mmCIF file of C-alpha atoms in Angstrom:
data_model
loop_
_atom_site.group_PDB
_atom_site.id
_atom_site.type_symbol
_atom_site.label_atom_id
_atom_site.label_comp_id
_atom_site.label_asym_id
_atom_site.label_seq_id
_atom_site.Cartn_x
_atom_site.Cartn_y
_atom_site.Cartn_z
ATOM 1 C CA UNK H 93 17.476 -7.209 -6.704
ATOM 2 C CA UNK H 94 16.564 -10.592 -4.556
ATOM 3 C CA UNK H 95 14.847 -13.344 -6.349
ATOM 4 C CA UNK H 96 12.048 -15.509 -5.294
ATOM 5 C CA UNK H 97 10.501 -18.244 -7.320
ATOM 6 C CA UNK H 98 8.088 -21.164 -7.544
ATOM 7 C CA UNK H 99 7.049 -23.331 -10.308
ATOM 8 C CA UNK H 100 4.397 -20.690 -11.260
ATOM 9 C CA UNK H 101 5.819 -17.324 -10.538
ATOM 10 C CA UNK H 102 9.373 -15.194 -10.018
ATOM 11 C CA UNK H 103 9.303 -11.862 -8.280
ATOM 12 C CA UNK H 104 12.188 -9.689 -7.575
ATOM 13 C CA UNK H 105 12.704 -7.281 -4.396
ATOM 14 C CA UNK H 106 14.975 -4.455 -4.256
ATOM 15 C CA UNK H 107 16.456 -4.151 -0.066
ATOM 16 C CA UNK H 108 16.021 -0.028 -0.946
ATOM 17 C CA UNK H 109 12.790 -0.236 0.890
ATOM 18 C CA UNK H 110 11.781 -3.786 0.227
ATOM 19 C CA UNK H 111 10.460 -2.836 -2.612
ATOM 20 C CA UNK H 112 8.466 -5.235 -4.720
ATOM 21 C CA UNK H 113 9.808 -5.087 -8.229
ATOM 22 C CA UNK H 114 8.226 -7.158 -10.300
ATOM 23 C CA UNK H 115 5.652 -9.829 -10.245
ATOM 24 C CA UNK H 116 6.198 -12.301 -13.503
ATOM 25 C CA UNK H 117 3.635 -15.194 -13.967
ATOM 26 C CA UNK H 118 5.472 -17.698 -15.706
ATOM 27 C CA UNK H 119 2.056 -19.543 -17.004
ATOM 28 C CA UNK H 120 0.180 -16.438 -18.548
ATOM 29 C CA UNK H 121 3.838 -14.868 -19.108
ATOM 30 C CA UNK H 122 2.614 -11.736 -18.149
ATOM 31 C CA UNK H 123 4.184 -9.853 -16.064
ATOM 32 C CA UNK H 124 1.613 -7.960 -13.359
ATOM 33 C CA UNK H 125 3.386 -4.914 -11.445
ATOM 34 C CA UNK H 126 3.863 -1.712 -13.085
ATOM 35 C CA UNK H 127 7.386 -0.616 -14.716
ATOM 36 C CA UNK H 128 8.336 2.419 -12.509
ATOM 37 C CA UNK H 129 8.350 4.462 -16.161
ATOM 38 C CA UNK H 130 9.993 8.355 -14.151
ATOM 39 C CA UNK H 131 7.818 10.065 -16.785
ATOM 40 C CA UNK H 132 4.657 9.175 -14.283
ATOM 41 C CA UNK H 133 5.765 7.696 -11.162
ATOM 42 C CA UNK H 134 8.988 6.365 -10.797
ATOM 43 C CA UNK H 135 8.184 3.733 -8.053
ATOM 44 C CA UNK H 136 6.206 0.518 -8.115
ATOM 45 C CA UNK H 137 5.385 -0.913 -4.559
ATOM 46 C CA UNK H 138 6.570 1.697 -1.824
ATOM 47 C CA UNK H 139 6.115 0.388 1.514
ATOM 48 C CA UNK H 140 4.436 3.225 3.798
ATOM 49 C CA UNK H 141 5.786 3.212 7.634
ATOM 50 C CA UNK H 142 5.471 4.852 10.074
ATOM 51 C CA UNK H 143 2.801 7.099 9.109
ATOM 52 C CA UNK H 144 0.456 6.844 5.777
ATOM 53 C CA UNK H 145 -0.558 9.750 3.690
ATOM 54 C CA UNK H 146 1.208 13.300 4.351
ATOM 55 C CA UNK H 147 1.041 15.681 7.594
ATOM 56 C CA UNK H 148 0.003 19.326 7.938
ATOM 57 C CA UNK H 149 2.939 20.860 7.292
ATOM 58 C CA UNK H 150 4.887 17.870 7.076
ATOM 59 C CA UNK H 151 5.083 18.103 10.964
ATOM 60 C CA UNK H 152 3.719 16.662 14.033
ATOM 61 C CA UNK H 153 3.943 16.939 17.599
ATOM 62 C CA UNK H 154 4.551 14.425 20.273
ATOM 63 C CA UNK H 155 4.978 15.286 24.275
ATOM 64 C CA UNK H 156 5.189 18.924 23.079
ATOM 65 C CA UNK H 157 8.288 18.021 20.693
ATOM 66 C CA UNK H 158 7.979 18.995 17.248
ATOM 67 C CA UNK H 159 9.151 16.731 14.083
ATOM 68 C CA UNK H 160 9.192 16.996 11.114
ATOM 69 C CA UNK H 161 8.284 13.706 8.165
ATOM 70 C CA UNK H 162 7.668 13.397 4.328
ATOM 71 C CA UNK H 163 4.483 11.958 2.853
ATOM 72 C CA UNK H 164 4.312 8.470 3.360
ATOM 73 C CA UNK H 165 7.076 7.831 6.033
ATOM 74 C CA UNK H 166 10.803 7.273 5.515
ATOM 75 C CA UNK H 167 11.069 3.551 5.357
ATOM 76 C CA UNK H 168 10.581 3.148 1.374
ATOM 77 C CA UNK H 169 14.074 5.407 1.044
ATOM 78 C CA UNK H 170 16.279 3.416 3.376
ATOM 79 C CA UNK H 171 17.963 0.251 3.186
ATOM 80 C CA UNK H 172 16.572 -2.981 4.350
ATOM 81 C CA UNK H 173 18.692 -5.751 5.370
ATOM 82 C CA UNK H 174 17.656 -9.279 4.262
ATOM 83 C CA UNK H 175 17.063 -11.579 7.396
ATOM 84 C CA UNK H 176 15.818 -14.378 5.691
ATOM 85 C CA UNK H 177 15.358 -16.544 2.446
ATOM 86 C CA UNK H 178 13.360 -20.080 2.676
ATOM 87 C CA UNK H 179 12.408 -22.253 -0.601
ATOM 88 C CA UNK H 180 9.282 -19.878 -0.813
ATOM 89 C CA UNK H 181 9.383 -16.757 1.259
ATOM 90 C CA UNK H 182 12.036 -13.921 1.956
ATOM 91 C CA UNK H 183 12.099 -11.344 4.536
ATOM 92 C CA UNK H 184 13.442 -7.957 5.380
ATOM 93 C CA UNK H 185 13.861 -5.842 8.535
ATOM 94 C CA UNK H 186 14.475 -2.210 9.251
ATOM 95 C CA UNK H 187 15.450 -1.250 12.474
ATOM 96 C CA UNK H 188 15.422 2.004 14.591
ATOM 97 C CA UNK H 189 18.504 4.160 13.762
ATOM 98 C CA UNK H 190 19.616 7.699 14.574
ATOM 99 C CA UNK H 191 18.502 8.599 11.806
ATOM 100 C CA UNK H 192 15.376 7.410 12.373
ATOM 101 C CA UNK H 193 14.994 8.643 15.763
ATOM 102 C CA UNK H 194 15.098 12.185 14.294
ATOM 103 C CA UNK H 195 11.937 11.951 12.344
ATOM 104 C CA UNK H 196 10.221 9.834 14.928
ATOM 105 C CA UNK H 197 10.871 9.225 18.433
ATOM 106 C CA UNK H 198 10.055 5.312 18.867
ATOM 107 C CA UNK H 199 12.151 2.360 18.673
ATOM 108 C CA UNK H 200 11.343 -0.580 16.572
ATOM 109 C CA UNK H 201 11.628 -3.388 14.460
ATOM 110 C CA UNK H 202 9.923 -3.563 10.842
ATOM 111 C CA UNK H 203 10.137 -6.812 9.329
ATOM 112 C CA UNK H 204 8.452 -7.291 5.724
ATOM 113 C CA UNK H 205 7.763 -11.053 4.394
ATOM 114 C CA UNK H 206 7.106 -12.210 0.895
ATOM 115 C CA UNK H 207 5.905 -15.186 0.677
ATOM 116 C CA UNK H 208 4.751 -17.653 -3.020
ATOM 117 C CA UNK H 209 2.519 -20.562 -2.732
ATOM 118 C CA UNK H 210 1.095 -21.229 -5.995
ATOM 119 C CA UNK H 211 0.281 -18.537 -8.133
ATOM 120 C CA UNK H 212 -0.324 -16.389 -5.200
ATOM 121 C CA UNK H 213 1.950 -13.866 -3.523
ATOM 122 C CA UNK H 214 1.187 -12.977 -0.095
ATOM 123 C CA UNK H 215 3.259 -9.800 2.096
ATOM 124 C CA UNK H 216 3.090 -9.771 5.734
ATOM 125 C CA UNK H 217 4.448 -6.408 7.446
ATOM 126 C CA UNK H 218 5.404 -7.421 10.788
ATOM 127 C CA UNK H 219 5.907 -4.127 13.556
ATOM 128 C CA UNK H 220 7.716 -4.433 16.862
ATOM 129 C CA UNK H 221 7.804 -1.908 19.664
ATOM 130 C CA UNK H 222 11.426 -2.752 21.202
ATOM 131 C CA UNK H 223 11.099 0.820 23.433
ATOM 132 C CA UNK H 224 10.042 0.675 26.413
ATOM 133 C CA UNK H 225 7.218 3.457 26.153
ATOM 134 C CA UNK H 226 4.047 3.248 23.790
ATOM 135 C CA UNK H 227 4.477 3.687 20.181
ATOM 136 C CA UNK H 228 2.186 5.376 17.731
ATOM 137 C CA UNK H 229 2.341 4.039 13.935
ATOM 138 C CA UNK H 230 0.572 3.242 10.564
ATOM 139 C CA UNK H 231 1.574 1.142 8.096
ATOM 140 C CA UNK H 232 0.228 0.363 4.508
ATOM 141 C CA UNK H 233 0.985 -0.831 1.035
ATOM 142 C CA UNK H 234 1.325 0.895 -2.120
ATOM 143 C CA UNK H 235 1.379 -1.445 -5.217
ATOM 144 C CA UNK H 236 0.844 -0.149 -8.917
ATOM 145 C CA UNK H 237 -0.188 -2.673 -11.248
ATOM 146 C CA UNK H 238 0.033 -2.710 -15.046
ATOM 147 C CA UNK H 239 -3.030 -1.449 -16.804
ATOM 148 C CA UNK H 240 -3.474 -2.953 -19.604
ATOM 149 C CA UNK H 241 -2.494 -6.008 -18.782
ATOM 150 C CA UNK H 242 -2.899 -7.607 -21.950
ATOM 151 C CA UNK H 243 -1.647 -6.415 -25.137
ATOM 152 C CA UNK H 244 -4.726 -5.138 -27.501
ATOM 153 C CA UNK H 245 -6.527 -3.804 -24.743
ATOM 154 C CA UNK H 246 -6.636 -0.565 -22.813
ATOM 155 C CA UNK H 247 -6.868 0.909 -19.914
ATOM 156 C CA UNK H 248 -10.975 1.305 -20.142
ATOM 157 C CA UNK H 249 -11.199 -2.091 -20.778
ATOM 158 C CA UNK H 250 -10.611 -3.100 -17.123
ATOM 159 C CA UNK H 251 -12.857 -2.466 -14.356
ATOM 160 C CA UNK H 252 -12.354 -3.603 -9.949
ATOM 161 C CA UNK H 253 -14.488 -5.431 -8.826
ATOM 162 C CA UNK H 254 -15.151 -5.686 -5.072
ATOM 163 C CA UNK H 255 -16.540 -9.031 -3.498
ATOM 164 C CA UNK H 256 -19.034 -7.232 -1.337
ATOM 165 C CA UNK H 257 -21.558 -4.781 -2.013
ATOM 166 C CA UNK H 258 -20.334 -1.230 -0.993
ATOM 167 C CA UNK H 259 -22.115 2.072 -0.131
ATOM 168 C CA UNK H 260 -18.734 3.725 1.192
ATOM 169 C CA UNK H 261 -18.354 7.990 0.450
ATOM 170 C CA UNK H 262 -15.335 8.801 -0.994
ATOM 171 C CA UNK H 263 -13.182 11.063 1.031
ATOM 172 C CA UNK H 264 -11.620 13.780 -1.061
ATOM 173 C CA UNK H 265 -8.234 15.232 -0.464
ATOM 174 C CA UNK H 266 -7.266 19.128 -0.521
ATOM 175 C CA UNK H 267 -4.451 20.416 -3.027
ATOM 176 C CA UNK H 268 -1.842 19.438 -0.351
ATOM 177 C CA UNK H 269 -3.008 15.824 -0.256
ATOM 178 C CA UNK H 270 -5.134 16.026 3.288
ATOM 179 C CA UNK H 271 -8.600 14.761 4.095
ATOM 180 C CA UNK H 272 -11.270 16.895 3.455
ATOM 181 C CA UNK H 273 -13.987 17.038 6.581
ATOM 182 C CA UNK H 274 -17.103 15.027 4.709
ATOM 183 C CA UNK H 275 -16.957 12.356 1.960
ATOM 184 C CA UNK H 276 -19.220 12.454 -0.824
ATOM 185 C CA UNK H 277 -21.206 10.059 -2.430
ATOM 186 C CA UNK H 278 -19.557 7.044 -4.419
ATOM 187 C CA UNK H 279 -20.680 4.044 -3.969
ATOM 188 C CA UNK H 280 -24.574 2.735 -3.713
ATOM 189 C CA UNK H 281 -24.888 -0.380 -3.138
ATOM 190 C CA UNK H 282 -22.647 -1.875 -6.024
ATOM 191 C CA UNK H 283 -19.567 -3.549 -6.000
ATOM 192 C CA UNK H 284 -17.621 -2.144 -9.253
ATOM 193 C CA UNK H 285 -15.225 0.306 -10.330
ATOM 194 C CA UNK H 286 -14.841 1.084 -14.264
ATOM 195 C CA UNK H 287 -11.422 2.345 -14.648
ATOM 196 C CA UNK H 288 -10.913 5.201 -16.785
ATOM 197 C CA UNK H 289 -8.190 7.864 -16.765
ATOM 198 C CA UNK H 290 -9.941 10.734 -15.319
ATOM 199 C CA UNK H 291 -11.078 8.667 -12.507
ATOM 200 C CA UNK H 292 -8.059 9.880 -11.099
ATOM 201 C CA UNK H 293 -7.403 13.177 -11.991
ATOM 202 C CA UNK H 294 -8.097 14.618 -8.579
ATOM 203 C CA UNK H 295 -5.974 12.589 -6.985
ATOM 204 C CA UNK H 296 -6.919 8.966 -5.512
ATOM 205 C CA UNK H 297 -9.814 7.850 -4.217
ATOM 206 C CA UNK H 298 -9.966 7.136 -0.091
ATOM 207 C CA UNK H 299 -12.186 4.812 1.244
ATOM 208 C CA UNK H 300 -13.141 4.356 4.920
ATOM 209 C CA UNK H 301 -14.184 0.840 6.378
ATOM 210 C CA UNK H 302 -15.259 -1.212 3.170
ATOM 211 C CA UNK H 303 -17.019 -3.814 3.449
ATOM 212 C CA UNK H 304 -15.238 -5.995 1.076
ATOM 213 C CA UNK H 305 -11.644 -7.649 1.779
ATOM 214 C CA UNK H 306 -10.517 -8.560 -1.892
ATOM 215 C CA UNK H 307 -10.568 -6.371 -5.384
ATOM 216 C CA UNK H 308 -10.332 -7.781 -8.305
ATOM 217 C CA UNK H 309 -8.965 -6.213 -11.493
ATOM 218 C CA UNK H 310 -11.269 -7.604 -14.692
ATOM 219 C CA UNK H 311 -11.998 -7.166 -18.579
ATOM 220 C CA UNK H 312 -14.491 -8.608 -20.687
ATOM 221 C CA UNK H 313 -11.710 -8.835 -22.970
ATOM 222 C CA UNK H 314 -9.514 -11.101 -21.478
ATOM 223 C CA UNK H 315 -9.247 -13.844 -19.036
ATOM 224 C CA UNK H 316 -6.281 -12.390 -17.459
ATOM 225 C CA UNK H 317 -6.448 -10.487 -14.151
ATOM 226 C CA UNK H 318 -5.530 -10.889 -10.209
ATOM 227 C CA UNK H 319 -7.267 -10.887 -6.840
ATOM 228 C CA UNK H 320 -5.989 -8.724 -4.482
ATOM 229 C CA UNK H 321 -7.006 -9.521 -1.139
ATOM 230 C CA UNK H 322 -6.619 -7.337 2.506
ATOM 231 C CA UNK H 323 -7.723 -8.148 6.054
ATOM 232 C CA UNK H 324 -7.269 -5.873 8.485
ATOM 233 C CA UNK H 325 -6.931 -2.645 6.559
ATOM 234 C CA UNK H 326 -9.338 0.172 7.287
ATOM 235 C CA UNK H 327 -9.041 2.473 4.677
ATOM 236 C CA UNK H 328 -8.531 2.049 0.658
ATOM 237 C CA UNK H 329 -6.870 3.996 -1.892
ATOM 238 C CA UNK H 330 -7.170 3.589 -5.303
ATOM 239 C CA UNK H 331 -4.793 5.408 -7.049
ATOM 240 C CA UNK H 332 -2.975 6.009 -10.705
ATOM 241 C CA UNK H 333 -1.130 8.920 -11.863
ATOM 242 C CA UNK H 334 -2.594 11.511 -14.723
ATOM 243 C CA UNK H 335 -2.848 9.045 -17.881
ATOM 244 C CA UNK H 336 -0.496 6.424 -16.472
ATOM 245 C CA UNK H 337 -1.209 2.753 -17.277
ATOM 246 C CA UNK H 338 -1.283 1.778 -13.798
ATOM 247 C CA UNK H 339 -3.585 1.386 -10.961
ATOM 248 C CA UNK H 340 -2.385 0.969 -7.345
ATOM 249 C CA UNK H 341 -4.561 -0.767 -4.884
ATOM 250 C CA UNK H 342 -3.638 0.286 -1.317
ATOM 251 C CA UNK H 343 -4.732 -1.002 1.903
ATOM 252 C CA UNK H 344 -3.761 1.066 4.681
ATOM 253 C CA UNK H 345 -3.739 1.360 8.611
ATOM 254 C CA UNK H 346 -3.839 4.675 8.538
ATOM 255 C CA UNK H 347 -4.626 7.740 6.637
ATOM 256 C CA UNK H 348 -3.294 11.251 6.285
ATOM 257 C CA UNK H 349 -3.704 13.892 8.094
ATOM 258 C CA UNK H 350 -7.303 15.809 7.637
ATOM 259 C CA UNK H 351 -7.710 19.753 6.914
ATOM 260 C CA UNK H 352 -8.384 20.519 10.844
ATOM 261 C CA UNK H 353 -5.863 18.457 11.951
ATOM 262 C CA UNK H 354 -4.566 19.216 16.040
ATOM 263 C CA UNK H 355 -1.164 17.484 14.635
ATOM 264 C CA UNK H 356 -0.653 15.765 17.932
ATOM 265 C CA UNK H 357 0.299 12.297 16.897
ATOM 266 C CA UNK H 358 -1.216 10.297 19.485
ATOM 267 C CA UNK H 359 -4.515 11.797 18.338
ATOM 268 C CA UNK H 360 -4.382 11.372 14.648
ATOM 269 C CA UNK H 361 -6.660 9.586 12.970
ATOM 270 C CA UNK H 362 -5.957 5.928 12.176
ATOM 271 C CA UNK H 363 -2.686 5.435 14.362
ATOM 272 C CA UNK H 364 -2.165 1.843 16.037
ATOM 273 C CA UNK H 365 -0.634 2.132 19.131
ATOM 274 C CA UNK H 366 2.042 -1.215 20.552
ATOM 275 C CA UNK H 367 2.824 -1.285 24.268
ATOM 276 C CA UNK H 368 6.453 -2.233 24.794
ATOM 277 C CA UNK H 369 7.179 -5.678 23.157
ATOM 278 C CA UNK H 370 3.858 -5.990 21.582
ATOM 279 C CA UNK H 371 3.958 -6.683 17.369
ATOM 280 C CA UNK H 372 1.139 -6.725 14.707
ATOM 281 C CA UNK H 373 0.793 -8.335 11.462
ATOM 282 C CA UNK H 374 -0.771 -7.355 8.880
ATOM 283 C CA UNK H 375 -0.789 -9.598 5.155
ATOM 284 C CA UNK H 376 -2.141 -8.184 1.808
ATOM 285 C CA UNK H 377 -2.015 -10.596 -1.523
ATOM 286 C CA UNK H 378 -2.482 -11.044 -4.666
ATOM 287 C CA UNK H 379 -3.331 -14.120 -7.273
ATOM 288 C CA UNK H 380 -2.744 -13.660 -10.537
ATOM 289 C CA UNK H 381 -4.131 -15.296 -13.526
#
């Protein structure tokens, strides 16, 4: 594990996938990110490159070539190679490799950035297109957060809290994890989530184009909580496990496949597309209290 600290927090990263470990305030002395606990979900902030969600079949097309991908891309199994460490960031990169190239046909440069300033950590995912023909991606994050946070409290003590009104459907998924064709009502014209257990039962909750850019998690029964804030992301899911004491919060660009899916990659829904040496950024955080 690689540690980062500042006067107010410590966080650890593990290079298997740059994988946020832990998030430790050392004011509150509570520590925010879920444990990883096997028994429910053995992982705690899986990166998700270079597609989100899962495919039809695991498999897509592209130029009439067929390949074949896990749910949630292969970059949160391989190895990232640290590239940096400043007083109050570090950063990882993943490169194109052959075995890469065997799941997808593109060549680039993935380089993830944590940064602390305060009692505020901040991740930038930073995607390069070093080919020299058009690359189709998505990229998104995946953190689980402890739920209760507080000891003395439960999970139904907590509710999100969104900093815009929303009146977004929520698109269901199908028992092999793809978007159903309508979403159904959810939201109307409120901005809060109370969290319960069998929120989650079917699976998380996808969100297209909210209007907010930052959810907070809450309880009338403490002061303690974060703000987890997103720019840039088109689609939401809210996620836990069956009676896990987490709740992930995931911004995405990009979403998995839906039910009537062609499974041509350059026409799935929610790919970004970089023209030889073009980049994006994209930077999610979180301040905890």
């Amino acid at each position: 594990m690689i540690l980062l600290e500042n006067k107010y927090l410590s966080i650890t990263v593990n290079p298997k996938g740059a994988e946020l470990n832990n998030i430790y305030n050392k004011d509150t002395r509570l520590e925010y990110l879920w444990s990883g606990n096997p028994v429910f979900w053995g992982k705690k902030s899986p990166v998700l490159f270079p597609i989100v969600g899962g495919l039809k079949n695991n498999t897509y097309t592209y130029n009439g070539a067929e390949f074949q991908m896990n749910r949630h891309g292969f970059a949160r199994e391989m190895e990232f190679s640290q590239n940096g460490h400043k007083k109050d960031s570090i950063s990882f990169t993943l490169n194109a490799s052959e075995d890469t190239l065997k799941q997808y046909p593109f060549i680039f440069r993935f380089n993830i950035t944590y940064t602390l300033k305060k009692n505020v950590l901040s991740c930038t995912y930073q995607i390069i297109n070093v080919d020299i023909k058009p690359m189709f991606f998505s990229v998104g994050a995946h953190p689980a957060f402890k739920v209760p946070l507080v000891e003395g409290t439960s999970f139904n003590d907590y509710y999100l809290r969104f900093n815009s009104a929303e009146s977004a459907g929520q698109w269901p998924l199908s028992k092999d994890g793809l978007i159903q064709e309508e979403p159904i009502p959810f939201f109307h014209n409120n901005n809060r989530i109370n969290l319960t257990k069998n929120l989650f039962y079917g699976d998380a909750l996808v969100f297209k184009e909210l209007e907010s850019n930052s959810i907070s998690l809450l309880s009338d029964k403490t002061k303690h909580g974060f703000k987890f804030g997103f720019n840039k992301f088109p689609y939401m899911g809210l996620w836990s496990a069956k009676d896990a004491d987490f709740i992930c919060i995931e911004p995405w660009c990009g979403i998995a496949d839906s039910v009537d899916v062609s499974g041509d990659i350059r026409k799935k829904e929610g790919m970004r597309i970089l023209f030889p040496g073009e980049q994006m950024n994209r930077t999610w955080s979180v301040e905890v209290f």
